[in-house]
XYZ file of C-alpha atoms in Angstrom:
303
model
C -10.834 5.369 24.500
C -12.139 4.825 27.986
C -10.289 6.406 30.857
C -10.194 3.161 32.876
C -8.499 1.408 29.940
C -5.644 3.892 30.046
C -5.319 3.434 33.785
C -5.366 -0.331 33.357
C -2.627 -0.153 30.747
C -0.443 2.177 32.800
C -0.957 0.038 35.891
C -0.076 -3.220 34.135
C 2.848 -2.300 31.871
C 6.348 -1.180 32.808
C 7.398 -0.276 29.280
C 6.823 2.885 27.263
C 3.208 3.871 26.601
C 2.057 6.794 24.478
C -1.320 7.995 23.277
C 0.162 10.651 21.016
C 2.493 8.820 18.602
C 2.165 9.235 14.842
C 3.110 6.437 12.465
C 4.513 9.037 10.076
C 7.401 9.376 12.554
C 8.008 5.617 12.591
C 7.718 4.576 8.935
C 10.190 5.059 6.098
C 7.302 6.347 3.957
C 6.769 9.199 6.459
C 3.037 8.614 6.172
C 0.573 7.534 8.846
C -1.772 8.834 11.497
C -2.131 8.400 15.244
C -3.036 4.961 16.653
C -5.136 4.623 19.810
C -2.076 3.607 21.763
C 1.615 2.966 21.185
C 3.416 0.450 23.409
C 7.055 -0.622 23.717
C 7.067 -3.532 26.225
C 10.141 -3.961 28.412
C 9.805 -7.754 28.764
C 7.960 -10.794 27.476
C 5.592 -10.517 30.451
C 4.944 -6.884 29.516
C 4.136 -7.977 25.976
C 1.793 -10.678 27.280
C -0.021 -8.146 29.474
C -0.439 -5.720 26.571
C -1.868 -8.416 24.300
C -4.231 -9.554 27.047
C -5.566 -6.033 27.568
C -5.935 -5.335 23.857
C -7.663 -8.672 23.347
C -10.079 -8.005 26.200
C -11.265 -4.705 24.738
C -11.092 -6.065 21.164
C -8.584 -3.457 20.006
C -6.823 -4.656 16.861
C -3.057 -4.935 17.290
C -0.378 -4.032 14.776
C 3.230 -5.029 15.378
C 5.756 -2.658 13.812
C 9.450 -3.257 13.225
C 11.450 -0.523 11.519
C 8.391 0.545 9.526
C 10.230 0.010 6.240
C 7.446 -1.766 4.342
C 4.401 -0.079 5.886
C 1.783 2.220 4.371
C -0.522 3.477 7.103
C -3.724 5.457 6.821
C -3.757 9.101 7.870
C -5.874 10.397 10.728
C -6.980 8.385 13.738
C -6.278 4.638 13.587
C -8.332 2.305 15.738
C -5.229 0.236 16.470
C -2.803 -0.585 19.229
C 0.725 -0.478 17.859
C 3.452 -2.533 19.530
C 7.152 -2.026 18.849
C 9.624 -4.538 20.312
C 12.526 -2.127 20.636
C 13.777 -2.681 24.196
C 16.887 -4.741 25.184
C 15.015 -7.992 26.021
C 13.982 -8.201 22.358
C 17.483 -7.448 21.048
C 19.431 -10.323 22.556
C 22.188 -11.688 20.326
C 24.159 -14.898 20.837
C 26.902 -15.896 18.398
C 27.757 -19.554 17.776
C 30.327 -21.201 15.508
C 27.926 -21.427 12.589
C 24.804 -19.706 13.810
C 23.288 -16.791 15.684
C 20.322 -16.567 18.028
C 18.879 -13.136 17.407
C 16.071 -11.111 18.949
C 13.378 -9.752 16.651
C 14.093 -6.124 17.543
C 17.506 -5.968 15.882
C 17.801 -4.006 12.658
C 18.952 -6.009 9.652
C 21.789 -3.622 8.716
C 23.158 -3.698 12.280
C 22.900 -7.488 12.509
C 24.584 -8.050 9.139
C 27.496 -5.815 10.113
C 27.990 -7.747 13.366
C 27.924 -11.039 11.457
C 30.517 -9.749 9.007
C 32.809 -8.699 11.869
C 32.635 -12.241 13.268
C 33.094 -13.974 9.937
C 29.548 -15.341 9.620
C 28.176 -15.354 6.076
C 24.684 -15.861 4.722
C 22.752 -12.647 5.373
C 24.765 -10.174 3.282
C 22.342 -10.631 0.370
C 19.842 -8.624 2.444
C 22.043 -5.534 2.073
C 20.027 -2.349 1.694
C 16.917 -3.583 3.503
C 16.341 -1.217 6.447
C 13.883 -3.469 8.278
C 14.016 -5.381 11.546
C 14.844 -9.060 11.951
C 11.274 -9.820 13.071
C 9.804 -8.015 10.082
C 12.175 -9.748 7.672
C 11.186 -13.166 9.043
C 7.451 -12.381 9.025
C 7.540 -11.288 5.378
C 10.204 -13.837 4.391
C 12.495 -11.186 2.966
C 14.950 -12.163 0.252
C 17.938 -10.644 -1.431
C 20.792 -11.035 -3.867
C 22.169 -14.553 -3.980
C 19.627 -15.926 -1.476
C 16.067 -17.104 -1.927
C 14.710 -16.012 1.445
C 15.636 -15.494 5.078
C 13.446 -18.403 6.217
C 15.718 -20.756 4.277
C 18.431 -19.911 6.827
C 16.281 -20.417 9.948
C 16.477 -23.493 12.225
C 13.741 -22.431 14.655
C 11.709 -19.380 15.631
C 10.497 -18.501 19.121
C 7.039 -16.927 19.048
C 4.111 -15.831 21.195
C 0.650 -16.499 19.809
C -1.774 -13.582 19.930
C -4.771 -15.455 21.348
C -3.371 -17.694 24.100
C -0.207 -15.588 24.577
C 1.890 -18.734 25.005
C 5.580 -18.802 24.079
C 6.751 -21.710 21.922
C 9.394 -22.614 19.364
C 8.551 -23.535 15.788
C 11.092 -25.684 13.959
C 11.765 -25.039 10.307
C 10.086 -28.262 9.190
C 6.811 -26.939 10.650
C 7.036 -23.603 8.849
C 4.961 -22.949 5.753
C 6.362 -20.198 3.595
C 6.911 -19.113 0.028
C 7.988 -16.030 -1.896
C 7.643 -12.979 0.401
C 5.107 -14.740 2.590
C 4.854 -16.962 5.661
C 2.233 -18.522 7.914
C 3.462 -16.593 10.962
C 0.821 -13.855 11.046
C -0.916 -15.307 14.124
C 2.298 -14.966 16.121
C 4.546 -12.300 17.565
C 8.082 -13.270 16.557
C 10.453 -13.058 19.527
C 13.750 -14.508 18.304
C 15.208 -16.979 15.825
C 18.165 -19.263 15.355
C 19.759 -18.497 11.997
C 22.284 -20.863 10.415
C 25.309 -19.199 8.828
C 28.709 -20.208 7.440
C 32.190 -19.296 8.604
C 34.133 -17.204 6.131
C 36.805 -14.520 6.163
C 35.275 -11.186 7.262
C 36.994 -9.323 4.392
C 35.380 -11.597 1.797
C 31.913 -11.235 3.338
C 32.336 -7.473 3.686
C 33.425 -7.089 0.076
C 30.389 -9.051 -1.082
C 28.078 -7.006 1.152
C 29.480 -3.719 -0.166
C 29.042 -4.918 -3.744
C 25.421 -5.913 -3.133
C 24.731 -2.589 -1.414
C 26.245 -0.574 -4.278
C 24.150 -2.572 -6.736
C 20.940 -1.792 -4.846
C 21.760 1.875 -4.375
C 22.470 2.185 -8.097
C 19.182 0.636 -9.206
C 16.686 1.362 -6.429
C 15.437 4.701 -5.126
C 16.510 5.600 -1.587
C 16.747 9.364 -2.109
C 13.191 10.058 -0.940
C 10.890 8.441 1.649
C 9.354 5.192 0.398
C 8.394 1.700 1.534
C 10.742 -0.055 -0.881
C 9.241 -2.304 -3.542
C 5.473 -1.915 -3.633
C 4.557 -5.144 -5.442
C 5.647 -8.762 -5.314
C 7.142 -10.150 -8.511
C 4.409 -12.154 -10.282
C 4.954 -15.897 -10.579
C 3.297 -16.132 -13.976
C 5.715 -13.759 -15.686
C 9.406 -13.898 -16.462
C 9.546 -10.188 -15.716
C 9.820 -8.436 -12.380
C 7.104 -6.053 -11.253
C 9.502 -3.181 -11.859
C 10.074 -4.275 -15.453
C 6.346 -4.683 -16.074
C 5.556 -1.254 -14.631
C 8.329 0.296 -16.703
C 6.926 -1.289 -19.864
C 3.626 0.381 -18.962
C 5.548 3.688 -18.933
C 4.504 4.513 -15.394
C 7.748 6.084 -14.171
C 7.078 9.645 -13.043
C 3.318 9.144 -12.745
C 2.199 11.374 -9.891
C -0.866 11.810 -7.678
C -0.555 14.533 -5.088
C 2.962 14.271 -3.640
C 3.195 10.524 -4.329
C 5.166 9.604 -7.443
C 6.227 6.400 -9.175
C 10.002 6.589 -8.935
C 11.848 7.677 -12.067
C 14.729 5.392 -11.049
C 12.822 2.185 -10.174
C 9.223 1.694 -11.325
C 8.334 -0.586 -8.382
C 9.017 2.221 -5.903
C 6.541 4.944 -5.003
C 8.249 7.893 -3.355
C 6.954 10.607 -1.067
C 7.999 13.827 -2.785
C 7.064 16.026 0.159
C 3.755 15.566 1.979
C 2.139 12.586 0.270
C -1.037 11.236 1.822
C -2.189 7.658 2.252
C -4.937 8.215 -0.318
C -2.387 9.506 -2.878
C -0.266 6.360 -2.607
C -3.305 4.054 -2.631
C -4.649 5.791 -5.730
C -1.325 5.199 -7.495
C -1.240 1.559 -6.388
C -4.763 0.909 -7.678
C -4.058 2.710 -10.948
C -0.896 0.675 -11.498
C -2.749 -2.562 -10.787
C -5.490 -1.697 -13.286
C -3.044 -0.690 -16.029
C -0.900 -3.802 -15.583
C -4.008 -5.984 -15.616
C -5.200 -4.335 -18.810
C -1.836 -4.553 -20.593
C -0.415 -7.825 -19.244
C -3.382 -9.710 -17.782
C -1.581 -9.843 -14.431
C -2.856 -8.554 -11.089
C 0.078 -7.281 -9.041
C -0.043 -8.184 -5.337
C 1.296 -5.612 -2.852
C 4.483 -6.553 -1.014
C 4.032 -3.802 1.548
C 1.754 -3.971 4.582
C -1.218 -1.637 4.280
C -2.636 -0.490 7.628
C -6.141 1.002 7.475
């Protein structure tokens, strides 16, 4: 990286800048190498400046939330990583039947605050450790709810190319199972529609959903959650299909298909990117051979 680029970045941005961050410290998989630069903007203008600089030098940008569904390559990554973790991206306004929430909030923290104020609708996302922005981008879903984008009224975004801020109403959104058309934007905040209900009732439901997930999914070791989307053409989940292929416990290096939930790959100790990718590819081939289905990854793979 050119020296003048670093000076330009430091001279233009007020937020945190690092050239020595490792994604392994910022992902739940505990895997990932060192990007060219790590930036945590302290304002929308800071974010705009960062995107302008990265666009000018043609450095590919990766936006990270809580890193809960990310598998990143080891070694040096020719990427600029942006994390919207500062207060301007964590604003939170409560209404009678809605919230306006910044993208930088964690889902668990937001859900707890909604429960305290008697706002129901997000408790089905219990157990997902991601950020609000990440959940919206990937259209996360949970128990008793189809997807988070079903609850959204509008989303405020900044587009990567022109770096303009605009609001997208729900009727303009295009989304389906674990997918959206928001990849050309940085999500800034969203208005989420919720329902008033007694906090005790919401909290009891949330606790029940969380116990159910903890009992069936594997959170004991580092992972990225479910690896594959559930296939549309099958009445079975990816986990059920993988279990029928008897893949639980299959291991490459320190990466292992969870013995508790077949759609989880866990990092037993010091798993490498190549170990996890080898398992993913092997699972895809075996499922294709046995079921005629090609499993699509649900996680984001950063190379």
